[in-house]
Amino acid sequence: SAVISQKPSRDICQRGTSLTIQCQVDSQVTMMFWYRQQPGQSLTLIATANQGSEATYESGFVIDKFPISRPNLTFSTLTVSNMSPEDSSIYLCSGLTGKGTEAFFGQGTRLTVV
Amino acid sequence: AQSVAQPEDQVNVAEGNPLTVKCTYSVSGNPYLFWYVQYPNRGLQFLLKYITGDNLVKGSYGFEAEFNKSQTSFHLKKPSALVSDSALYFCAVREDGGATNKLIFGTGTLLAVQP
């Protein structure tokens, strides 16, 4: 298994600003993902974070709004840019190990935009 | 396209009674199926998975799930519910050999266990 740490765990931000969320894994993972969980909703995949190259975004998500970095196999960041109240959600980092088939999740970052 | 359905927004059960949380799926190939649990203000915790083999899989905290290929279902079960089982449960699917390894989640089912 893998232990995934996210920070910050929560934040309250002003609209128009940006927030960068960090995700650190305690062991190498082959794939890393970022999900959004809007209030009372399920998880929606934002993008797959690719090491050393541009992330692969899902339909409805764009790099300008959610830039993602993954400089190595154990670390990734997600930035929520030019925030609006509609961006208020829980953002979760997930990792998939080479041997395992199940994905592991961080504890999430609860973002409130005011 | 892959999809997961959890038909019940909420399941209520008395402590000590058996519980079932339903899940059906749709994939074009062989499915990898998962159950996760989310406690308030926490991330997702992995409960169990079906990859291949025995249709009945056992997981954490006494939970089990039965894979039924003909009904494309993967219902979560527990013989005797605990109040501490109260949480949000998500079913998820990934296609074996798919181009990506992304998980598709159901909408979640809130399990409420009454003492």
PDB file of C-alpha atoms in Angstrom:
ATOM      1  CA  SER A   1       0.000   0.000   0.000  1.00  0.00           C
ATOM      2  CA  ALA A   2       0.974   3.640  -0.185  1.00  0.00           C
ATOM      3  CA  VAL A   3       0.470   6.474   2.252  1.00  0.00           C
ATOM      4  CA  ILE A   4      -0.541   9.715   0.589  1.00  0.00           C
ATOM      5  CA  SER A   5      -0.245  13.059   2.347  1.00  0.00           C
ATOM      6  CA  GLN A   6      -1.916  16.207   1.152  1.00  0.00           C
ATOM      7  CA  LYS A   7      -1.527  19.761   2.303  1.00  0.00           C
ATOM      8  CA  PRO A   8      -3.167  21.978   3.157  1.00  0.00           C
ATOM      9  CA  SER A   9      -5.984  19.927   4.649  1.00  0.00           C
ATOM     10  CA  ARG A  10      -8.318  22.880   4.308  1.00  0.00           C
ATOM     11  CA  ASP A  11      -8.265  26.501   3.270  1.00  0.00           C
ATOM     12  CA  ILE A  12     -10.563  29.458   2.843  1.00  0.00           C
ATOM     13  CA  CYS A  13      -9.611  31.620  -0.110  1.00  0.00           C
ATOM     14  CA  GLN A  14     -10.732  34.840  -1.700  1.00  0.00           C
ATOM     15  CA  ARG A  15     -12.229  34.702  -5.165  1.00  0.00           C
ATOM     16  CA  GLY A  16      -9.784  35.543  -7.910  1.00  0.00           C
ATOM     17  CA  THR A  17      -6.812  34.064  -6.071  1.00  0.00           C
ATOM     18  CA  SER A  18      -5.046  30.732  -6.639  1.00  0.00           C
ATOM     19  CA  LEU A  19      -4.263  27.848  -4.319  1.00  0.00           C
ATOM     20  CA  THR A  20      -1.657  25.134  -4.813  1.00  0.00           C
ATOM     21  CA  ILE A  21      -2.276  21.751  -3.206  1.00  0.00           C
ATOM     22  CA  GLN A  22       0.632  19.416  -2.592  1.00  0.00           C
ATOM     23  CA  CYS A  23       0.536  15.628  -2.661  1.00  0.00           C
ATOM     24  CA  GLN A  24       3.364  13.486  -1.331  1.00  0.00           C
ATOM     25  CA  VAL A  25       3.470   9.701  -1.552  1.00  0.00           C
ATOM     26  CA  ASP A  26       5.646   7.607   0.734  1.00  0.00           C
ATOM     27  CA  SER A  27       6.645   5.218  -2.028  1.00  0.00           C
ATOM     28  CA  GLN A  28       6.868   5.263  -5.773  1.00  0.00           C
ATOM     29  CA  VAL A  29       3.587   5.095  -7.600  1.00  0.00           C
ATOM     30  CA  THR A  30       3.212   4.501 -11.284  1.00  0.00           C
ATOM     31  CA  MET A  31       0.259   6.809 -11.695  1.00  0.00           C
ATOM     32  CA  MET A  32      -1.113   9.794  -9.801  1.00  0.00           C
ATOM     33  CA  PHE A  33      -4.537  11.328 -10.200  1.00  0.00           C
ATOM     34  CA  TRP A  34      -6.409  14.380  -8.989  1.00  0.00           C
ATOM     35  CA  TYR A  35     -10.130  14.214  -8.185  1.00  0.00           C
ATOM     36  CA  ARG A  36     -12.710  16.780  -7.211  1.00  0.00           C
ATOM     37  CA  GLN A  37     -15.599  16.060  -4.872  1.00  0.00           C
ATOM     38  CA  GLN A  38     -18.161  18.835  -4.906  1.00  0.00           C
ATOM     39  CA  PRO A  39     -20.449  19.164  -1.870  1.00  0.00           C
ATOM     40  CA  GLY A  40     -22.716  16.151  -1.619  1.00  0.00           C
ATOM     41  CA  GLN A  41     -21.383  14.701  -4.857  1.00  0.00           C
ATOM     42  CA  SER A  42     -19.245  11.814  -5.989  1.00  0.00           C
ATOM     43  CA  LEU A  43     -15.666  11.984  -7.121  1.00  0.00           C
ATOM     44  CA  THR A  44     -14.866  13.357 -10.548  1.00  0.00           C
ATOM     45  CA  LEU A  45     -11.480  12.823 -12.127  1.00  0.00           C
ATOM     46  CA  ILE A  46      -9.762  16.093 -13.030  1.00  0.00           C
ATOM     47  CA  ALA A  47      -6.597  14.741 -14.589  1.00  0.00           C
ATOM     48  CA  THR A  48      -3.846  12.162 -14.581  1.00  0.00           C
ATOM     49  CA  ALA A  49      -0.549  13.650 -13.427  1.00  0.00           C
ATOM     50  CA  ASN A  50       2.281  12.502 -15.696  1.00  0.00           C
ATOM     51  CA  GLN A  51       5.864  12.589 -14.516  1.00  0.00           C
ATOM     52  CA  GLY A  52       7.875  15.202 -16.365  1.00  0.00           C
ATOM     53  CA  SER A  53       5.204  16.008 -18.898  1.00  0.00           C
ATOM     54  CA  GLU A  54       1.856  17.690 -19.193  1.00  0.00           C
ATOM     55  CA  ALA A  55      -1.048  16.178 -17.320  1.00  0.00           C
ATOM     56  CA  THR A  56      -3.861  14.420 -19.145  1.00  0.00           C
ATOM     57  CA  TYR A  57      -7.101  16.269 -18.472  1.00  0.00           C
ATOM     58  CA  GLU A  58     -10.611  14.915 -18.468  1.00  0.00           C
ATOM     59  CA  SER A  59     -13.417  16.512 -20.373  1.00  0.00           C
ATOM     60  CA  GLY A  60     -14.473  19.752 -18.750  1.00  0.00           C
ATOM     61  CA  PHE A  61     -11.128  20.465 -17.102  1.00  0.00           C
ATOM     62  CA  VAL A  62      -8.368  22.574 -18.625  1.00  0.00           C
ATOM     63  CA  ILE A  63      -4.761  23.247 -17.829  1.00  0.00           C
ATOM     64  CA  ASP A  64      -5.215  26.999 -17.456  1.00  0.00           C
ATOM     65  CA  LYS A  65      -7.672  26.476 -14.625  1.00  0.00           C
ATOM     66  CA  PHE A  66      -6.041  23.430 -13.001  1.00  0.00           C
ATOM     67  CA  PRO A  67      -2.324  23.371 -13.753  1.00  0.00           C
ATOM     68  CA  ILE A  68      -0.683  20.195 -12.478  1.00  0.00           C
ATOM     69  CA  SER A  69       2.943  19.311 -11.959  1.00  0.00           C
ATOM     70  CA  ARG A  70       4.614  15.997 -11.224  1.00  0.00           C
ATOM     71  CA  PRO A  71       8.377  16.484 -11.066  1.00  0.00           C
ATOM     72  CA  ASN A  72       9.079  12.969  -9.754  1.00  0.00           C
ATOM     73  CA  LEU A  73       7.383   9.683  -8.928  1.00  0.00           C
ATOM     74  CA  THR A  74       6.352  10.640  -5.406  1.00  0.00           C
ATOM     75  CA  PHE A  75       5.195  14.264  -5.615  1.00  0.00           C
ATOM     76  CA  SER A  76       2.544  16.244  -7.436  1.00  0.00           C
ATOM     77  CA  THR A  77       0.814  19.589  -7.151  1.00  0.00           C
ATOM     78  CA  LEU A  78      -2.574  20.841  -8.279  1.00  0.00           C
ATOM     79  CA  THR A  79      -3.261  24.548  -8.561  1.00  0.00           C
ATOM     80  CA  VAL A  80      -6.792  25.886  -8.591  1.00  0.00           C
ATOM     81  CA  SER A  81      -6.475  29.182 -10.461  1.00  0.00           C
ATOM     82  CA  ASN A  82      -8.594  32.321 -10.440  1.00  0.00           C
ATOM     83  CA  MET A  83     -10.959  30.761  -7.959  1.00  0.00           C
ATOM     84  CA  SER A  84     -14.684  31.344  -7.764  1.00  0.00           C
ATOM     85  CA  PRO A  85     -17.200  30.051  -5.205  1.00  0.00           C
ATOM     86  CA  GLU A  86     -18.043  27.235  -7.636  1.00  0.00           C
ATOM     87  CA  ASP A  87     -14.567  25.834  -7.021  1.00  0.00           C
ATOM     88  CA  SER A  88     -15.445  25.121  -3.409  1.00  0.00           C
ATOM     89  CA  SER A  89     -14.895  21.376  -3.166  1.00  0.00           C
ATOM     90  CA  ILE A  90     -12.750  18.672  -1.685  1.00  0.00           C
ATOM     91  CA  TYR A  91      -9.740  17.949  -3.863  1.00  0.00           C
ATOM     92  CA  LEU A  92      -8.198  14.499  -3.529  1.00  0.00           C
ATOM     93  CA  CYS A  93      -4.907  13.114  -4.696  1.00  0.00           C
ATOM     94  CA  SER A  94      -4.717   9.425  -5.599  1.00  0.00           C
ATOM     95  CA  GLY A  95      -1.914   7.040  -6.400  1.00  0.00           C
ATOM     96  CA  LEU A  96      -1.718   3.672  -8.086  1.00  0.00           C
ATOM     97  CA  THR A  97       1.242   1.416  -7.384  1.00  0.00           C
ATOM     98  CA  GLY A  98       2.816  -0.806  -9.969  1.00  0.00           C
ATOM     99  CA  LYS A  99       1.995  -3.984  -8.110  1.00  0.00           C
ATOM    100  CA  GLY A 100      -1.398  -3.124  -6.745  1.00  0.00           C
ATOM    101  CA  THR A 101      -4.638  -2.705  -8.553  1.00  0.00           C
ATOM    102  CA  GLU A 102      -6.337  -0.495  -5.997  1.00  0.00           C
ATOM    103  CA  ALA A 103      -5.794   3.229  -5.813  1.00  0.00           C
ATOM    104  CA  PHE A 104      -4.924   4.971  -2.564  1.00  0.00           C
ATOM    105  CA  PHE A 105      -6.145   8.400  -1.597  1.00  0.00           C
ATOM    106  CA  GLY A 106      -4.941  11.325   0.406  1.00  0.00           C
ATOM    107  CA  GLN A 107      -7.160  12.773   3.111  1.00  0.00           C
ATOM    108  CA  GLY A 108      -8.247  15.535   0.778  1.00  0.00           C
ATOM    109  CA  THR A 109      -8.082  19.316   0.772  1.00  0.00           C
ATOM    110  CA  ARG A 110     -11.301  21.070   1.669  1.00  0.00           C
ATOM    111  CA  LEU A 111     -11.394  24.351  -0.237  1.00  0.00           C
ATOM    112  CA  THR A 112     -13.883  27.107   0.428  1.00  0.00           C
ATOM    113  CA  VAL A 113     -13.902  30.133  -1.848  1.00  0.00           C
ATOM    114  CA  VAL A 114     -15.545  33.278  -0.534  1.00  0.00           C
TER     115      VAL A 114
ATOM    116  CA  ALA B   1     -17.889   3.973 -21.671  1.00  0.00           C
ATOM    117  CA  GLN B   2     -17.470   2.854 -18.101  1.00  0.00           C
ATOM    118  CA  SER B   3     -20.153   3.666 -15.569  1.00  0.00           C
ATOM    119  CA  VAL B   4     -21.217   2.774 -12.062  1.00  0.00           C
ATOM    120  CA  ALA B   5     -24.655   3.058 -10.514  1.00  0.00           C
ATOM    121  CA  GLN B   6     -25.501   3.116  -6.838  1.00  0.00           C
ATOM    122  CA  PRO B   7     -29.283   3.227  -6.824  1.00  0.00           C
ATOM    123  CA  GLU B   8     -29.709   4.116  -3.168  1.00  0.00           C
ATOM    124  CA  ASP B   9     -28.710   7.511  -1.823  1.00  0.00           C
ATOM    125  CA  GLN B  10     -29.100   6.230   1.722  1.00  0.00           C
ATOM    126  CA  VAL B  11     -29.441   2.887   3.460  1.00  0.00           C
ATOM    127  CA  ASN B  12     -30.764   2.674   7.008  1.00  0.00           C
ATOM    128  CA  VAL B  13     -30.184  -0.405   9.123  1.00  0.00           C
ATOM    129  CA  ALA B  14     -30.375  -1.262  12.793  1.00  0.00           C
ATOM    130  CA  GLU B  15     -27.222  -2.253  14.602  1.00  0.00           C
ATOM    131  CA  GLY B  16     -26.724  -6.011  14.525  1.00  0.00           C
ATOM    132  CA  ASN B  17     -28.756  -6.481  11.364  1.00  0.00           C
ATOM    133  CA  PRO B  18     -27.230  -7.456   8.028  1.00  0.00           C
ATOM    134  CA  LEU B  19     -26.590  -4.680   5.542  1.00  0.00           C
ATOM    135  CA  THR B  20     -26.384  -4.489   1.771  1.00  0.00           C
ATOM    136  CA  VAL B  21     -25.240  -1.533  -0.321  1.00  0.00           C
ATOM    137  CA  LYS B  22     -25.990  -2.008  -3.992  1.00  0.00           C
ATOM    138  CA  CYS B  23     -23.768  -1.357  -6.999  1.00  0.00           C
ATOM    139  CA  THR B  24     -24.094  -2.135 -10.690  1.00  0.00           C
ATOM    140  CA  TYR B  25     -21.533  -1.402 -13.354  1.00  0.00           C
ATOM    141  CA  SER B  26     -20.969  -1.173 -17.072  1.00  0.00           C
ATOM    142  CA  VAL B  27     -17.664  -1.749 -18.861  1.00  0.00           C
ATOM    143  CA  SER B  28     -16.833  -3.070 -22.284  1.00  0.00           C
ATOM    144  CA  GLY B  29     -14.151  -5.459 -21.051  1.00  0.00           C
ATOM    145  CA  ASN B  30     -13.397  -7.268 -17.821  1.00  0.00           C
ATOM    146  CA  PRO B  31     -14.062  -5.141 -14.749  1.00  0.00           C
ATOM    147  CA  TYR B  32     -11.899  -4.359 -11.795  1.00  0.00           C
ATOM    148  CA  LEU B  33     -14.352  -3.465  -9.019  1.00  0.00           C
ATOM    149  CA  PHE B  34     -13.719  -1.643  -5.771  1.00  0.00           C
ATOM    150  CA  TRP B  35     -15.464  -0.398  -2.678  1.00  0.00           C
ATOM    151  CA  TYR B  36     -14.247   2.605  -0.738  1.00  0.00           C
ATOM    152  CA  VAL B  37     -15.542   4.209   2.449  1.00  0.00           C
ATOM    153  CA  GLN B  38     -15.404   7.876   3.381  1.00  0.00           C
ATOM    154  CA  TYR B  39     -15.844   9.001   6.956  1.00  0.00           C
ATOM    155  CA  PRO B  40     -16.692  12.661   7.650  1.00  0.00           C
ATOM    156  CA  ASN B  41     -13.807  15.013   6.906  1.00  0.00           C
ATOM    157  CA  ARG B  42     -11.629  12.138   5.783  1.00  0.00           C
ATOM    158  CA  GLY B  43     -10.268  10.842   2.516  1.00  0.00           C
ATOM    159  CA  LEU B  44     -11.305   7.592   0.883  1.00  0.00           C
ATOM    160  CA  GLN B  45     -10.297   4.322   2.465  1.00  0.00           C
ATOM    161  CA  PHE B  46     -10.034   1.165   0.393  1.00  0.00           C
ATOM    162  CA  LEU B  47     -12.322  -1.653   1.592  1.00  0.00           C
ATOM    163  CA  LEU B  48     -12.086  -4.454  -0.935  1.00  0.00           C
ATOM    164  CA  LYS B  49     -11.694  -5.340  -4.584  1.00  0.00           C
ATOM    165  CA  TYR B  50     -12.639  -7.905  -7.171  1.00  0.00           C
ATOM    166  CA  ILE B  51     -10.108  -8.608  -9.887  1.00  0.00           C
ATOM    167  CA  THR B  52     -10.568 -12.249 -10.782  1.00  0.00           C
ATOM    168  CA  GLY B  53     -11.276 -15.589  -9.149  1.00  0.00           C
ATOM    169  CA  ASP B  54     -13.753 -16.230  -6.376  1.00  0.00           C
ATOM    170  CA  ASN B  55     -16.889 -14.162  -6.778  1.00  0.00           C
ATOM    171  CA  LEU B  56     -17.118 -13.519  -3.039  1.00  0.00           C
ATOM    172  CA  VAL B  57     -14.392 -11.220  -1.820  1.00  0.00           C
ATOM    173  CA  LYS B  58     -13.689 -10.284   1.760  1.00  0.00           C
ATOM    174  CA  GLY B  59     -12.305  -6.979   2.873  1.00  0.00           C
ATOM    175  CA  SER B  60     -11.646  -4.722   5.817  1.00  0.00           C
ATOM    176  CA  TYR B  61     -13.876  -4.325   8.887  1.00  0.00           C
ATOM    177  CA  GLY B  62     -15.866  -7.503   8.166  1.00  0.00           C
ATOM    178  CA  PHE B  63     -17.216  -6.316   4.832  1.00  0.00           C
ATOM    179  CA  GLU B  64     -17.585  -8.558   1.831  1.00  0.00           C
ATOM    180  CA  ALA B  65     -18.884  -8.171  -1.699  1.00  0.00           C
ATOM    181  CA  GLU B  66     -20.230 -10.537  -4.288  1.00  0.00           C
ATOM    182  CA  PHE B  67     -19.389 -10.187  -7.952  1.00  0.00           C
ATOM    183  CA  ASN B  68     -22.238 -11.247 -10.223  1.00  0.00           C
ATOM    184  CA  LYS B  69     -21.260 -11.118 -13.875  1.00  0.00           C
ATOM    185  CA  SER B  70     -24.678 -11.905 -15.293  1.00  0.00           C
ATOM    186  CA  GLN B  71     -26.297  -9.125 -13.294  1.00  0.00           C
ATOM    187  CA  THR B  72     -23.259  -6.821 -13.599  1.00  0.00           C
ATOM    188  CA  SER B  73     -23.463  -6.205  -9.884  1.00  0.00           C
ATOM    189  CA  PHE B  74     -21.021  -5.922  -7.007  1.00  0.00           C
ATOM    190  CA  HIS B  75     -23.082  -5.436  -3.854  1.00  0.00           C
ATOM    191  CA  LEU B  76     -21.370  -4.695  -0.549  1.00  0.00           C
ATOM    192  CA  LYS B  77     -22.506  -6.731   2.433  1.00  0.00           C
ATOM    193  CA  LYS B  78     -21.889  -7.204   6.114  1.00  0.00           C
ATOM    194  CA  PRO B  79     -23.591  -9.826   8.289  1.00  0.00           C
ATOM    195  CA  SER B  80     -23.942  -7.597  11.348  1.00  0.00           C
ATOM    196  CA  ALA B  81     -23.839  -3.813  11.136  1.00  0.00           C
ATOM    197  CA  LEU B  82     -22.132  -1.583  13.687  1.00  0.00           C
ATOM    198  CA  VAL B  83     -22.923   2.037  14.480  1.00  0.00           C
ATOM    199  CA  SER B  84     -19.315   2.798  13.565  1.00  0.00           C
ATOM    200  CA  ASP B  85     -20.011   1.564  10.020  1.00  0.00           C
ATOM    201  CA  SER B  86     -22.049   4.715   9.407  1.00  0.00           C
ATOM    202  CA  ALA B  87     -20.284   6.490   6.555  1.00  0.00           C
ATOM    203  CA  LEU B  88     -20.425   7.229   2.842  1.00  0.00           C
ATOM    204  CA  TYR B  89     -19.668   4.241   0.612  1.00  0.00           C
ATOM    205  CA  PHE B  90     -18.486   4.452  -2.969  1.00  0.00           C
ATOM    206  CA  CYS B  91     -18.372   1.736  -5.580  1.00  0.00           C
ATOM    207  CA  ALA B  92     -15.829   2.164  -8.388  1.00  0.00           C
ATOM    208  CA  VAL B  93     -14.857   0.377 -11.575  1.00  0.00           C
ATOM    209  CA  ARG B  94     -11.821   0.240 -13.801  1.00  0.00           C
ATOM    210  CA  GLU B  95     -11.564  -1.671 -17.024  1.00  0.00           C
ATOM    211  CA  ASP B  96      -8.965  -4.422 -17.189  1.00  0.00           C
ATOM    212  CA  GLY B  97      -6.553  -3.566 -19.962  1.00  0.00           C
ATOM    213  CA  GLY B  98      -8.131  -0.205 -20.581  1.00  0.00           C
ATOM    214  CA  ALA B  99      -6.149   2.607 -22.124  1.00  0.00           C
ATOM    215  CA  THR B 100      -6.083   4.430 -18.807  1.00  0.00           C
ATOM    216  CA  ASN B 101      -6.144   3.290 -15.221  1.00  0.00           C
ATOM    217  CA  LYS B 102      -8.691   5.799 -14.068  1.00  0.00           C
ATOM    218  CA  LEU B 103     -11.417   4.873 -11.639  1.00  0.00           C
ATOM    219  CA  ILE B 104     -15.029   5.714 -12.311  1.00  0.00           C
ATOM    220  CA  PHE B 105     -17.035   6.233  -9.130  1.00  0.00           C
ATOM    221  CA  GLY B 106     -20.669   5.791  -8.323  1.00  0.00           C
ATOM    222  CA  THR B 107     -22.621   8.582  -6.686  1.00  0.00           C
ATOM    223  CA  GLY B 108     -22.177   7.139  -3.229  1.00  0.00           C
ATOM    224  CA  THR B 109     -24.529   5.638  -0.653  1.00  0.00           C
ATOM    225  CA  LEU B 110     -24.822   6.997   2.839  1.00  0.00           C
ATOM    226  CA  LEU B 111     -25.074   4.162   5.335  1.00  0.00           C
ATOM    227  CA  ALA B 112     -26.776   5.031   8.593  1.00  0.00           C
ATOM    228  CA  VAL B 113     -26.693   2.411  11.318  1.00  0.00           C
ATOM    229  CA  GLN B 114     -29.062   3.080  14.194  1.00  0.00           C
ATOM    230  CA  PRO B 115     -28.203   1.837  17.686  1.00  0.00           C
TER     231      PRO B 115
END
